[in-house]
Amino acid sequence: MTLSAEPQAGESSLAATVGRVAGVIGHPHYPTGDRAALKRWSPDQPMPLAFYRLWLRHVGDALPSEAQAPTWMALAWGLATLGASSHRKERPLGRALAESGFAEARLERLLGAPDDLRVELFMSMVRFLAAKNESFDWLDAATFLLTTDAPTRERVCRRIAQAFYRHQPRDNAKE
């Protein structure tokens, strides 16, 4: 079985990888057992073979680095959890959070989370969005989780927050 999502012209390597992973997991012919194995994963468990199979058959010839593999697994878990149409390039993560009623305090905890809590809070956010049947641009999530450089991470957080506040319902009574 060959499943793929072809990268678009001008797309970054990360965007192409995110699109490929989303396309494969969301493909109707992706094995339901593999999708279920990805959804059952939690950070305190070893990565399922379904992740290695997904990556090596559909994404690349080599696995992500040992440091990045759990983050990529969290992204695969999220894509499997949200379902086939969860990746929408035109809808920023911050917008999806605002329009679904995600609490500002939760967003603040997520964006300010230290490295050891980031994936856990991200997974909580994904569960919230899954309950609301939301979709968003998973490149935002990948950039947020994979960025280790502090100034770059701050720019990513600013972009998510900006989209969140731009799409918050306006409270005209306060003005």
Short mmCIF file of C-alpha atoms in Angstrom, two decimals:
data_model
loop_
_atom_site.label_atom_id
_atom_site.label_comp_id
_atom_site.label_asym_id
_atom_site.label_seq_id
_atom_site.Cartn_x
_atom_site.Cartn_y
_atom_site.Cartn_z
CA MET A 1 0.00 0.00 0.00
CA THR A 2 1.38 3.40 -0.94
CA LEU A 3 -0.05 6.42 0.82
CA SER A 4 1.43 9.84 0.33
CA ALA A 5 0.80 13.51 0.48
CA GLU A 6 2.92 15.34 -2.06
CA PRO A 7 4.60 18.54 -0.87
CA GLN A 8 3.43 21.74 -2.56
CA ALA A 9 5.83 24.00 -4.44
CA GLY A 10 7.62 26.40 -2.09
CA GLU A 11 6.66 24.43 1.02
CA SER A 12 9.26 24.19 3.80
CA SER A 13 10.71 20.85 4.75
CA LEU A 14 8.83 20.89 8.06
CA ALA A 15 5.57 21.87 6.34
CA ALA A 16 6.06 19.07 3.81
CA THR A 17 6.73 16.53 6.57
CA VAL A 18 3.71 17.65 8.60
CA GLY A 19 1.54 17.51 5.48
CA ARG A 20 2.83 14.06 4.62
CA VAL A 21 2.21 12.67 8.13
CA ALA A 22 -1.27 14.24 8.23
CA GLY A 23 -2.09 12.94 4.76
CA VAL A 24 -1.00 9.41 5.55
CA ILE A 25 -2.72 9.16 8.95
CA GLY A 26 -5.87 10.75 7.53
CA HIS A 27 -5.95 8.56 4.41
CA PRO A 28 -8.96 6.22 4.31
CA HIS A 29 -6.70 3.25 3.60
CA TYR A 30 -4.33 3.88 6.50
CA PRO A 31 -4.61 0.77 8.71
CA THR A 32 -7.13 1.31 11.50
CA GLY A 33 -4.99 -0.82 13.82
CA ASP A 34 -2.03 1.52 13.31
CA ARG A 35 -4.22 4.58 13.83
CA ALA A 36 -5.59 3.04 17.04
CA ALA A 37 -2.06 2.22 18.26
CA LEU A 38 -1.02 5.85 17.70
CA LYS A 39 -4.11 7.07 19.60
CA ARG A 40 -3.43 4.77 22.59
CA TRP A 41 0.09 6.10 23.13
CA SER A 42 0.99 8.25 26.12
CA PRO A 43 4.34 9.93 26.84
CA ASP A 44 5.24 7.50 29.63
CA GLN A 45 5.05 4.54 27.22
CA PRO A 46 7.44 3.33 24.54
CA MET A 47 6.55 4.43 21.03
CA PRO A 48 4.38 1.91 19.21
CA LEU A 49 5.69 0.07 16.18
CA ALA A 50 2.96 1.86 14.23
CA PHE A 51 4.97 5.09 14.59
CA TYR A 52 8.14 3.52 13.22
CA ARG A 53 6.16 1.93 10.38
CA LEU A 54 4.47 5.27 9.59
CA TRP A 55 7.75 7.15 9.56
CA LEU A 56 9.92 4.68 7.67
CA ARG A 57 7.31 3.72 5.06
CA HIS A 58 5.81 7.13 4.39
CA VAL A 59 7.97 9.95 5.73
CA GLY A 60 11.70 9.29 5.55
CA ASP A 61 14.54 6.83 5.29
CA ALA A 62 15.71 7.59 8.81
CA LEU A 63 13.79 8.09 12.02
CA PRO A 64 13.74 11.51 13.65
CA SER A 65 16.55 12.14 16.11
CA GLU A 66 16.22 10.51 19.51
CA ALA A 67 15.50 13.94 21.01
CA GLN A 68 12.74 14.74 18.47
CA ALA A 69 11.12 11.31 18.15
CA PRO A 70 8.78 11.71 21.18
CA THR A 71 7.66 15.09 19.86
CA TRP A 72 6.93 13.63 16.43
CA MET A 73 5.08 10.80 18.17
CA ALA A 74 2.96 13.38 20.03
CA LEU A 75 2.16 15.03 16.69
CA ALA A 76 1.21 11.65 15.16
CA TRP A 77 -0.91 10.92 18.24
CA GLY A 78 -2.68 14.26 17.81
CA LEU A 79 -3.35 13.73 14.12
CA ALA A 80 -4.72 10.26 14.82
CA THR A 81 -6.82 11.59 17.69
CA LEU A 82 -8.39 14.46 15.73
CA GLY A 83 -9.08 12.37 12.66
CA ALA A 84 -8.86 12.50 8.90
CA SER A 85 -9.64 16.15 8.25
CA SER A 86 -7.74 17.63 11.20
CA HIS A 87 -5.05 19.37 9.10
CA ARG A 88 -6.33 22.64 7.57
CA LYS A 89 -3.47 24.80 6.31
CA GLU A 90 -5.60 27.93 6.14
CA ARG A 91 -6.69 27.83 9.80
CA PRO A 92 -4.07 28.86 12.39
CA LEU A 93 -3.95 26.97 15.68
CA GLY A 94 -4.68 30.15 17.66
CA ARG A 95 -7.84 30.72 15.63
CA ALA A 96 -9.07 27.17 16.24
CA LEU A 97 -8.45 27.61 19.96
CA ALA A 98 -10.28 30.95 20.09
CA GLU A 99 -13.26 29.78 18.07
CA SER A 100 -13.63 26.60 20.12
CA GLY A 101 -13.71 28.44 23.45
CA PHE A 102 -10.30 27.38 24.74
CA ALA A 103 -9.66 29.23 28.00
CA GLU A 104 -7.15 32.05 27.99
CA ALA A 105 -5.56 30.68 31.18
CA ARG A 106 -5.03 27.30 29.51
CA LEU A 107 -3.43 28.99 26.51
CA GLU A 108 -1.12 30.92 28.82
CA ARG A 109 -0.04 27.70 30.58
CA LEU A 110 0.50 25.97 27.24
CA LEU A 111 2.55 28.74 25.66
CA GLY A 112 4.65 29.27 28.79
CA ALA A 113 5.12 25.58 29.55
CA PRO A 114 8.62 24.35 30.35
CA ASP A 115 10.01 21.62 28.11
CA ASP A 116 9.04 18.81 30.48
CA LEU A 117 5.33 19.83 30.46
CA ARG A 118 4.89 21.06 26.89
CA VAL A 119 3.84 17.73 25.35
CA GLU A 120 1.46 16.93 28.20
CA LEU A 121 -0.30 20.31 27.91
CA PHE A 122 -0.31 20.00 24.13
CA MET A 123 -2.06 16.63 24.42
CA SER A 124 -4.64 18.16 26.74
CA MET A 125 -5.25 20.89 24.16
CA VAL A 126 -5.66 18.28 21.40
CA ARG A 127 -8.23 16.39 23.50
CA PHE A 128 -10.14 19.65 23.97
CA LEU A 129 -10.10 20.35 20.22
CA ALA A 130 -11.10 16.74 19.46
CA ALA A 131 -14.14 17.11 21.72
CA LYS A 132 -15.09 20.22 19.72
CA ASN A 133 -14.40 18.48 16.37
CA GLU A 134 -11.91 21.23 15.43
CA SER A 135 -9.16 21.28 12.82
CA PHE A 136 -6.18 23.58 12.29
CA ASP A 137 -2.80 23.99 10.61
CA TRP A 138 -0.63 21.34 12.20
CA LEU A 139 2.49 23.19 11.08
CA ASP A 140 1.74 25.59 13.96
CA ALA A 141 1.70 22.67 16.40
CA ALA A 142 4.87 21.13 14.96
CA THR A 143 6.72 24.44 15.08
CA PHE A 144 5.56 25.04 18.65
CA LEU A 145 6.65 21.58 19.84
CA LEU A 146 9.87 21.20 17.86
CA THR A 147 11.38 24.66 18.35
CA THR A 148 14.10 24.66 21.00
CA ASP A 149 15.65 28.10 20.40
CA ALA A 150 14.14 30.54 22.94
CA PRO A 151 13.81 33.61 20.66
CA THR A 152 12.29 31.53 17.87
CA ARG A 153 9.92 29.82 20.30
CA GLU A 154 8.82 33.24 21.53
CA ARG A 155 7.97 34.25 17.94
CA VAL A 156 5.96 31.04 17.53
CA CYS A 157 4.07 31.70 20.77
CA ARG A 158 3.40 35.29 19.70
CA ARG A 159 1.98 34.08 16.38
CA ILE A 160 -0.33 31.59 18.14
CA ALA A 161 -1.44 34.21 20.68
CA GLN A 162 -1.99 36.79 17.96
CA ALA A 163 -4.28 34.43 16.02
CA PHE A 164 -6.06 33.53 19.28
CA TYR A 165 -6.83 37.14 20.20
CA ARG A 166 -7.70 38.17 16.66
CA HIS A 167 -10.45 35.57 16.61
CA GLN A 168 -11.74 35.98 20.15
CA PRO A 169 -15.37 37.10 20.29
CA ARG A 170 -15.43 40.82 20.99
CA ASP A 171 -17.00 41.91 24.23
CA ASN A 172 -18.50 45.25 23.23
CA ALA A 173 -19.99 45.80 26.69
CA LYS A 174 -16.50 46.50 28.11
CA GLU A 175 -15.71 49.22 25.56
#
